[in-house]
Amino acid sequence: EAGVVQSPRYKIIEKKQPVAFWCNPISGHNTLYWYLQNLGQGPELLIRYENEEAVDDSQLPKDRFSAERLKGVDSTLKIQPAELGDSAVYLCASSPRQGSYEQYFGPGTRLTVT
Amino acid sequence: AQSVTQLGSHVSVSEGALVLLRCNYSSSVPPYLFWYVQYPNQGLQLLLKYTSAATLVKGINGFEAEFKKSETSFHLTKPSAHMSDAAEYFCAVSDRGGTSYGKLTFGQGTILTVHP
C-alpha cells in the first residue's frame, strides 16, 4: 500500500513569492491534515479535512495561507505571499475515517524562504 | 486545551543501554496518548498508542510505554538501545471526544542519540 505522497520535497523561494504544496493521501482515507513543523518543534495542525470539507482551520493564517481538497482526495496548501518566517517543514497526514487516532504522515515539504 | 511536555530535548545512551524518554500531559480527563518517531528527512511514524484500559502499551521496534494516571505521565522505554533507534521522538495527546476528537497536540520532541 502506497503511503502519503507529498511534493515537492524541497522548495526554495524568495520572500513575497507564492508557493504551493501538494498531498496525495493513502487511498480510501477520508481525513486529511496539514501540519507545520518548525525546526526543533513538534508538528502543529494547520487544517483538517473530512472528505472535501475543512472541519478545523482555526490555526490556518488565512491572510496568506489557503488550502483546498477538491473531490475529497488530493489536497493543495498555498502560501501567498511567503514570508521569511514561513520557512519550515509542511507535513501532510491522513486517517482512514473521522475521529481515527491513527494518522499516517507523508515525508513533508521543506520550505526555505530567502 | 490539551498539552504535553517532553522532558529533555536531547537524550544520549550507549548501544545496549536502557532508553527512557519522558512525557507528561496536562488534562483533567485522561486523554489518548501516542508516541511517534521521526527519522531525518522523513515523516512521523506511529510507535504506539494508549486508547484503552491497558496501561502498559507495546509498540513496534521493541518500544513500550506505561500510562500512569497518578503521575499524568506516558514515558517511552526500550530495554536495549540499538544504533537504528537514533531519531527524534514525539509524544502526542488527543481528546477522547468533543470538537477536538482525533486532533493531535504534539510535544516539542526528544532527539535520541545512540553511541557505540
PDB file of C-alpha atoms in Angstrom:
ATOM      1  CA  GLU A   1       0.000   0.000   0.000  1.00  0.00           C
ATOM      2  CA  ALA A   2       1.424   3.364  -1.005  1.00  0.00           C
ATOM      3  CA  GLY A   3       1.890   5.866   1.765  1.00  0.00           C
ATOM      4  CA  VAL A   4       1.083   9.562   1.853  1.00  0.00           C
ATOM      5  CA  VAL A   5       2.787  11.297  -1.051  1.00  0.00           C
ATOM      6  CA  GLN A   6       3.921  14.898  -0.925  1.00  0.00           C
ATOM      7  CA  SER A   7       5.588  17.097  -3.473  1.00  0.00           C
ATOM      8  CA  PRO A   8       7.847  18.837  -3.845  1.00  0.00           C
ATOM      9  CA  ARG A   9      10.159  17.517  -1.143  1.00  0.00           C
ATOM     10  CA  TYR A  10      12.166  20.726  -1.071  1.00  0.00           C
ATOM     11  CA  LYS A  11      11.371  24.251  -2.186  1.00  0.00           C
ATOM     12  CA  ILE A  12      13.416  27.425  -2.049  1.00  0.00           C
ATOM     13  CA  ILE A  13      11.729  30.700  -2.890  1.00  0.00           C
ATOM     14  CA  GLU A  14      12.269  34.391  -2.321  1.00  0.00           C
ATOM     15  CA  LYS A  15      10.040  36.240   0.087  1.00  0.00           C
ATOM     16  CA  LYS A  16       6.816  37.649  -1.323  1.00  0.00           C
ATOM     17  CA  GLN A  17       6.644  34.844  -3.892  1.00  0.00           C
ATOM     18  CA  PRO A  18       3.784  32.352  -3.917  1.00  0.00           C
ATOM     19  CA  VAL A  19       4.296  28.643  -3.240  1.00  0.00           C
ATOM     20  CA  ALA A  20       2.102  25.557  -3.304  1.00  0.00           C
ATOM     21  CA  PHE A  21       2.432  22.115  -1.777  1.00  0.00           C
ATOM     22  CA  TRP A  22       0.609  19.019  -2.924  1.00  0.00           C
ATOM     23  CA  CYS A  23      -0.525  15.980  -0.954  1.00  0.00           C
ATOM     24  CA  ASN A  24      -1.982  12.673  -2.055  1.00  0.00           C
ATOM     25  CA  PRO A  25      -3.316  10.712   0.948  1.00  0.00           C
ATOM     26  CA  ILE A  26      -3.495   6.968   1.332  1.00  0.00           C
ATOM     27  CA  SER A  27      -6.230   5.547  -0.856  1.00  0.00           C
ATOM     28  CA  GLY A  28      -9.560   5.439   0.970  1.00  0.00           C
ATOM     29  CA  HIS A  29      -8.528   7.809   3.743  1.00  0.00           C
ATOM     30  CA  ASN A  30     -11.246  10.397   4.206  1.00  0.00           C
ATOM     31  CA  THR A  31      -9.489  12.580   6.754  1.00  0.00           C
ATOM     32  CA  LEU A  32      -6.553  14.736   5.707  1.00  0.00           C
ATOM     33  CA  TYR A  33      -4.368  17.009   7.818  1.00  0.00           C
ATOM     34  CA  TRP A  34      -1.813  19.698   7.079  1.00  0.00           C
ATOM     35  CA  TYR A  35       0.765  20.374   9.786  1.00  0.00           C
ATOM     36  CA  LEU A  36       3.511  22.952  10.162  1.00  0.00           C
ATOM     37  CA  GLN A  37       6.733  21.812  11.793  1.00  0.00           C
ATOM     38  CA  ASN A  38       9.246  24.438  12.771  1.00  0.00           C
ATOM     39  CA  LEU A  39      12.832  23.427  13.444  1.00  0.00           C
ATOM     40  CA  GLY A  40      13.193  21.761  16.826  1.00  0.00           C
ATOM     41  CA  GLN A  41       9.469  21.631  17.485  1.00  0.00           C
ATOM     42  CA  GLY A  42       6.597  19.231  17.136  1.00  0.00           C
ATOM     43  CA  PRO A  43       4.057  19.496  14.328  1.00  0.00           C
ATOM     44  CA  GLU A  44       1.219  21.978  14.729  1.00  0.00           C
ATOM     45  CA  LEU A  45      -2.101  21.459  12.996  1.00  0.00           C
ATOM     46  CA  LEU A  46      -2.977  23.969  10.294  1.00  0.00           C
ATOM     47  CA  ILE A  47      -6.129  22.453   8.843  1.00  0.00           C
ATOM     48  CA  ARG A  48      -8.134  19.224   8.920  1.00  0.00           C
ATOM     49  CA  TYR A  49     -10.416  17.953   6.177  1.00  0.00           C
ATOM     50  CA  GLU A  50     -13.186  15.403   6.351  1.00  0.00           C
ATOM     51  CA  ASN A  51     -13.612  14.471   2.695  1.00  0.00           C
ATOM     52  CA  GLU A  52     -13.739  17.848   0.923  1.00  0.00           C
ATOM     53  CA  GLU A  53     -14.921  19.842   3.937  1.00  0.00           C
ATOM     54  CA  ALA A  54     -12.475  21.824   6.094  1.00  0.00           C
ATOM     55  CA  VAL A  55     -13.731  20.984   9.602  1.00  0.00           C
ATOM     56  CA  ASP A  56     -10.933  22.653  11.577  1.00  0.00           C
ATOM     57  CA  ASP A  57      -8.992  25.570  10.090  1.00  0.00           C
ATOM     58  CA  SER A  58      -8.735  27.641  13.230  1.00  0.00           C
ATOM     59  CA  GLN A  59      -4.918  27.577  13.146  1.00  0.00           C
ATOM     60  CA  LEU A  60      -4.579  28.469   9.479  1.00  0.00           C
ATOM     61  CA  PRO A  61      -3.327  32.052   8.912  1.00  0.00           C
ATOM     62  CA  LYS A  62      -5.983  32.942   6.418  1.00  0.00           C
ATOM     63  CA  ASP A  63      -4.446  36.221   5.320  1.00  0.00           C
ATOM     64  CA  ARG A  64      -1.744  34.391   3.392  1.00  0.00           C
ATOM     65  CA  PHE A  65      -2.494  30.667   3.606  1.00  0.00           C
ATOM     66  CA  SER A  66      -5.178  28.786   1.731  1.00  0.00           C
ATOM     67  CA  ALA A  67      -5.966  25.141   1.191  1.00  0.00           C
ATOM     68  CA  GLU A  68      -8.300  23.056  -0.872  1.00  0.00           C
ATOM     69  CA  ARG A  69      -9.250  19.440  -1.234  1.00  0.00           C
ATOM     70  CA  LEU A  70     -11.238  19.082  -4.383  1.00  0.00           C
ATOM     71  CA  LYS A  71     -13.149  15.809  -4.767  1.00  0.00           C
ATOM     72  CA  GLY A  72     -12.067  14.786  -1.300  1.00  0.00           C
ATOM     73  CA  VAL A  73      -8.795  13.180  -2.359  1.00  0.00           C
ATOM     74  CA  ASP A  74      -5.700  15.260  -3.167  1.00  0.00           C
ATOM     75  CA  SER A  75      -5.051  18.494  -1.353  1.00  0.00           C
ATOM     76  CA  THR A  76      -3.071  21.644  -2.034  1.00  0.00           C
ATOM     77  CA  LEU A  77      -1.742  24.106   0.522  1.00  0.00           C
ATOM     78  CA  LYS A  78      -0.778  27.535  -0.756  1.00  0.00           C
ATOM     79  CA  ILE A  79       1.098  30.487   0.696  1.00  0.00           C
ATOM     80  CA  GLN A  80       0.858  33.872  -0.958  1.00  0.00           C
ATOM     81  CA  PRO A  81       2.934  35.865  -0.358  1.00  0.00           C
ATOM     82  CA  ALA A  82       5.568  33.880   1.519  1.00  0.00           C
ATOM     83  CA  GLU A  83       7.460  35.464   4.419  1.00  0.00           C
ATOM     84  CA  LEU A  84      10.818  34.584   5.933  1.00  0.00           C
ATOM     85  CA  GLY A  85       9.070  33.112   8.963  1.00  0.00           C
ATOM     86  CA  ASP A  86       7.265  30.575   6.807  1.00  0.00           C
ATOM     87  CA  SER A  87      10.464  28.566   6.432  1.00  0.00           C
ATOM     88  CA  ALA A  88       9.565  25.202   7.919  1.00  0.00           C
ATOM     89  CA  VAL A  89       8.523  21.671   7.040  1.00  0.00           C
ATOM     90  CA  TYR A  90       4.927  21.221   5.912  1.00  0.00           C
ATOM     91  CA  LEU A  91       3.585  17.778   6.697  1.00  0.00           C
ATOM     92  CA  CYS A  92       0.520  16.106   5.320  1.00  0.00           C
ATOM     93  CA  ALA A  93      -1.181  13.222   7.116  1.00  0.00           C
ATOM     94  CA  SER A  94      -4.257  11.118   6.539  1.00  0.00           C
ATOM     95  CA  SER A  95      -6.567   8.900   8.575  1.00  0.00           C
ATOM     96  CA  PRO A  96      -8.997   6.242   7.413  1.00  0.00           C
ATOM     97  CA  ARG A  97     -12.042   7.896   8.956  1.00  0.00           C
ATOM     98  CA  GLN A  98     -13.238  10.785  11.096  1.00  0.00           C
ATOM     99  CA  GLY A  99     -12.039  10.533  14.653  1.00  0.00           C
ATOM    100  CA  SER A 100      -9.493   7.824  13.907  1.00  0.00           C
ATOM    101  CA  TYR A 101      -6.491   8.249  16.132  1.00  0.00           C
ATOM    102  CA  GLU A 102      -4.039   6.737  13.690  1.00  0.00           C
ATOM    103  CA  GLN A 103      -2.534   9.317  11.426  1.00  0.00           C
ATOM    104  CA  TYR A 104      -0.166   8.393   8.630  1.00  0.00           C
ATOM    105  CA  PHE A 105       2.344  11.059   7.718  1.00  0.00           C
ATOM    106  CA  GLY A 106       3.997  11.937   4.462  1.00  0.00           C
ATOM    107  CA  PRO A 107       7.704  12.858   4.258  1.00  0.00           C
ATOM    108  CA  GLY A 108       6.945  16.575   4.230  1.00  0.00           C
ATOM    109  CA  THR A 109       7.966  19.542   2.122  1.00  0.00           C
ATOM    110  CA  ARG A 110      10.868  21.573   3.435  1.00  0.00           C
ATOM    111  CA  LEU A 111      10.318  25.224   2.537  1.00  0.00           C
ATOM    112  CA  THR A 112      13.103  27.780   2.664  1.00  0.00           C
ATOM    113  CA  VAL A 113      12.179  31.406   2.157  1.00  0.00           C
ATOM    114  CA  THR A 114      15.121  33.710   1.399  1.00  0.00           C
TER     115      THR A 114
ATOM    116  CA  ALA B   1      -6.671  22.749  25.998  1.00  0.00           C
ATOM    117  CA  GLN B   2      -4.546  19.667  25.927  1.00  0.00           C
ATOM    118  CA  SER B   3      -0.794  19.993  26.271  1.00  0.00           C
ATOM    119  CA  VAL B   4       2.136  17.650  26.522  1.00  0.00           C
ATOM    120  CA  THR B   5       5.638  18.212  27.866  1.00  0.00           C
ATOM    121  CA  GLN B   6       8.656  16.166  26.929  1.00  0.00           C
ATOM    122  CA  LEU B   7      11.437  16.413  29.494  1.00  0.00           C
ATOM    123  CA  GLY B   8      14.803  16.629  27.820  1.00  0.00           C
ATOM    124  CA  SER B   9      15.228  17.806  24.270  1.00  0.00           C
ATOM    125  CA  HIS B  10      18.255  15.516  23.859  1.00  0.00           C
ATOM    126  CA  VAL B  11      18.926  12.072  25.318  1.00  0.00           C
ATOM    127  CA  SER B  12      22.114  10.153  24.710  1.00  0.00           C
ATOM    128  CA  VAL B  13      22.589   6.462  25.513  1.00  0.00           C
ATOM    129  CA  SER B  14      25.066   3.735  24.751  1.00  0.00           C
ATOM    130  CA  GLU B  15      24.136   0.892  22.475  1.00  0.00           C
ATOM    131  CA  GLY B  16      22.535  -1.826  24.595  1.00  0.00           C
ATOM    132  CA  ALA B  17      21.525   0.560  27.376  1.00  0.00           C
ATOM    133  CA  LEU B  18      18.034   1.349  28.566  1.00  0.00           C
ATOM    134  CA  VAL B  19      16.161   4.048  26.680  1.00  0.00           C
ATOM    135  CA  LEU B  20      13.820   6.267  28.710  1.00  0.00           C
ATOM    136  CA  LEU B  21      12.060   9.223  27.100  1.00  0.00           C
ATOM    137  CA  ARG B  22       9.765  11.212  29.341  1.00  0.00           C
ATOM    138  CA  CYS B  23       6.344  12.626  28.547  1.00  0.00           C
ATOM    139  CA  ASN B  24       3.833  14.319  30.828  1.00  0.00           C
ATOM    140  CA  TYR B  25       0.394  15.541  29.797  1.00  0.00           C
ATOM    141  CA  SER B  26      -1.976  18.060  31.277  1.00  0.00           C
ATOM    142  CA  SER B  27      -5.642  17.189  31.175  1.00  0.00           C
ATOM    143  CA  SER B  28      -8.439  16.879  33.675  1.00  0.00           C
ATOM    144  CA  VAL B  29      -9.667  13.804  31.833  1.00  0.00           C
ATOM    145  CA  PRO B  30      -7.257  11.040  30.768  1.00  0.00           C
ATOM    146  CA  PRO B  31      -6.686  11.560  27.069  1.00  0.00           C
ATOM    147  CA  TYR B  32      -5.485   9.289  24.355  1.00  0.00           C
ATOM    148  CA  LEU B  33      -1.678   9.274  24.141  1.00  0.00           C
ATOM    149  CA  PHE B  34       0.768   8.458  21.375  1.00  0.00           C
ATOM    150  CA  TRP B  35       4.446   8.200  20.625  1.00  0.00           C
ATOM    151  CA  TYR B  36       5.732   8.927  17.143  1.00  0.00           C
ATOM    152  CA  VAL B  37       9.255   8.585  15.740  1.00  0.00           C
ATOM    153  CA  GLN B  38      10.752  10.766  13.022  1.00  0.00           C
ATOM    154  CA  TYR B  39      13.900   9.805  11.156  1.00  0.00           C
ATOM    155  CA  PRO B  40      15.841  12.523   9.317  1.00  0.00           C
ATOM    156  CA  ASN B  41      14.015  13.891   6.299  1.00  0.00           C
ATOM    157  CA  GLN B  42      11.072  11.595   6.838  1.00  0.00           C
ATOM    158  CA  GLY B  43       7.549  11.916   8.132  1.00  0.00           C
ATOM    159  CA  LEU B  44       6.363  10.744  11.528  1.00  0.00           C
ATOM    160  CA  GLN B  45       5.699   7.063  12.162  1.00  0.00           C
ATOM    161  CA  LEU B  46       3.406   5.819  14.906  1.00  0.00           C
ATOM    162  CA  LEU B  47       5.298   3.770  17.534  1.00  0.00           C
ATOM    163  CA  LEU B  48       2.451   3.038  19.915  1.00  0.00           C
ATOM    164  CA  LYS B  49      -0.793   4.409  21.305  1.00  0.00           C
ATOM    165  CA  TYR B  50      -2.785   4.329  24.524  1.00  0.00           C
ATOM    166  CA  THR B  51      -6.536   4.350  23.945  1.00  0.00           C
ATOM    167  CA  SER B  52      -7.810   1.682  26.317  1.00  0.00           C
ATOM    168  CA  ALA B  53      -7.665   0.344  29.837  1.00  0.00           C
ATOM    169  CA  ALA B  54      -4.370  -1.485  29.279  1.00  0.00           C
ATOM    170  CA  THR B  55      -1.874   0.856  30.857  1.00  0.00           C
ATOM    171  CA  LEU B  56       1.233  -0.873  29.515  1.00  0.00           C
ATOM    172  CA  VAL B  57       1.330  -0.495  25.771  1.00  0.00           C
ATOM    173  CA  LYS B  58       3.716  -2.335  23.486  1.00  0.00           C
ATOM    174  CA  GLY B  59       4.697  -0.853  20.174  1.00  0.00           C
ATOM    175  CA  ILE B  60       6.963  -1.507  17.251  1.00  0.00           C
ATOM    176  CA  ASN B  61      10.740  -1.958  17.356  1.00  0.00           C
ATOM    177  CA  GLY B  62      10.712  -3.173  20.964  1.00  0.00           C
ATOM    178  CA  PHE B  63       9.377   0.057  22.469  1.00  0.00           C
ATOM    179  CA  GLU B  64       6.756   0.228  25.164  1.00  0.00           C
ATOM    180  CA  ALA B  65       5.116   2.917  27.270  1.00  0.00           C
ATOM    181  CA  GLU B  66       3.194   2.929  30.522  1.00  0.00           C
ATOM    182  CA  PHE B  67       0.258   5.202  31.214  1.00  0.00           C
ATOM    183  CA  LYS B  68       0.309   6.430  34.812  1.00  0.00           C
ATOM    184  CA  LYS B  69      -2.739   8.494  35.652  1.00  0.00           C
ATOM    185  CA  SER B  70      -1.476   9.472  39.102  1.00  0.00           C
ATOM    186  CA  GLU B  71       1.658  10.946  37.556  1.00  0.00           C
ATOM    187  CA  THR B  72      -0.012  12.184  34.325  1.00  0.00           C
ATOM    188  CA  SER B  73       2.841  10.502  32.512  1.00  0.00           C
ATOM    189  CA  PHE B  74       3.365   8.307  29.463  1.00  0.00           C
ATOM    190  CA  HIS B  75       7.089   7.586  29.369  1.00  0.00           C
ATOM    191  CA  LEU B  76       8.599   5.614  26.486  1.00  0.00           C
ATOM    192  CA  THR B  77      11.107   2.859  27.195  1.00  0.00           C
ATOM    193  CA  LYS B  78      13.179   0.258  25.428  1.00  0.00           C
ATOM    194  CA  PRO B  79      15.329  -2.222  27.365  1.00  0.00           C
ATOM    195  CA  SER B  80      18.264  -2.211  24.964  1.00  0.00           C
ATOM    196  CA  ALA B  81      19.071   0.603  22.555  1.00  0.00           C
ATOM    197  CA  HIS B  82      20.146  -0.102  19.013  1.00  0.00           C
ATOM    198  CA  MET B  83      22.001   2.237  16.705  1.00  0.00           C
ATOM    199  CA  SER B  84      18.960   2.311  14.432  1.00  0.00           C
ATOM    200  CA  ASP B  85      16.879   3.852  17.240  1.00  0.00           C
ATOM    201  CA  ALA B  86      18.638   7.187  16.767  1.00  0.00           C
ATOM    202  CA  ALA B  87      15.870   9.576  15.738  1.00  0.00           C
ATOM    203  CA  GLU B  88      13.551  12.219  17.120  1.00  0.00           C
ATOM    204  CA  TYR B  89      10.632  11.073  19.227  1.00  0.00           C
ATOM    205  CA  PHE B  90       7.394  12.934  19.752  1.00  0.00           C
ATOM    206  CA  CYS B  91       4.758  12.407  22.389  1.00  0.00           C
ATOM    207  CA  ALA B  92       1.237  13.459  21.387  1.00  0.00           C
ATOM    208  CA  VAL B  93      -2.133  13.755  23.077  1.00  0.00           C
ATOM    209  CA  SER B  94      -5.694  13.767  21.811  1.00  0.00           C
ATOM    210  CA  ASP B  95      -9.043  14.433  23.386  1.00  0.00           C
ATOM    211  CA  ARG B  96     -11.356  11.468  23.688  1.00  0.00           C
ATOM    212  CA  GLY B  97     -14.312  13.431  22.385  1.00  0.00           C
ATOM    213  CA  GLY B  98     -15.798  16.820  21.681  1.00  0.00           C
ATOM    214  CA  THR B  99     -14.817  19.093  18.840  1.00  0.00           C
ATOM    215  CA  SER B 100     -11.150  18.121  19.147  1.00  0.00           C
ATOM    216  CA  TYR B 101     -11.908  14.439  18.598  1.00  0.00           C
ATOM    217  CA  GLY B 102      -8.943  12.958  16.696  1.00  0.00           C
ATOM    218  CA  LYS B 103      -6.877  16.163  16.852  1.00  0.00           C
ATOM    219  CA  LEU B 104      -3.279  15.572  17.939  1.00  0.00           C
ATOM    220  CA  THR B 105      -1.225  18.002  20.024  1.00  0.00           C
ATOM    221  CA  PHE B 106       2.481  17.216  19.928  1.00  0.00           C
ATOM    222  CA  GLY B 107       5.287  17.789  22.376  1.00  0.00           C
ATOM    223  CA  GLN B 108       8.472  19.500  21.303  1.00  0.00           C
ATOM    224  CA  GLY B 109      10.318  16.272  20.661  1.00  0.00           C
ATOM    225  CA  THR B 110      13.322  14.466  22.106  1.00  0.00           C
ATOM    226  CA  ILE B 111      16.326  13.672  19.966  1.00  0.00           C
ATOM    227  CA  LEU B 112      17.761  10.272  20.855  1.00  0.00           C
ATOM    228  CA  THR B 113      21.428   9.681  20.145  1.00  0.00           C
ATOM    229  CA  VAL B 114      22.851   6.176  20.415  1.00  0.00           C
ATOM    230  CA  HIS B 115      26.612   5.828  20.576  1.00  0.00           C
ATOM    231  CA  PRO B 116      28.666   2.658  20.273  1.00  0.00           C
TER     232      PRO B 116
END
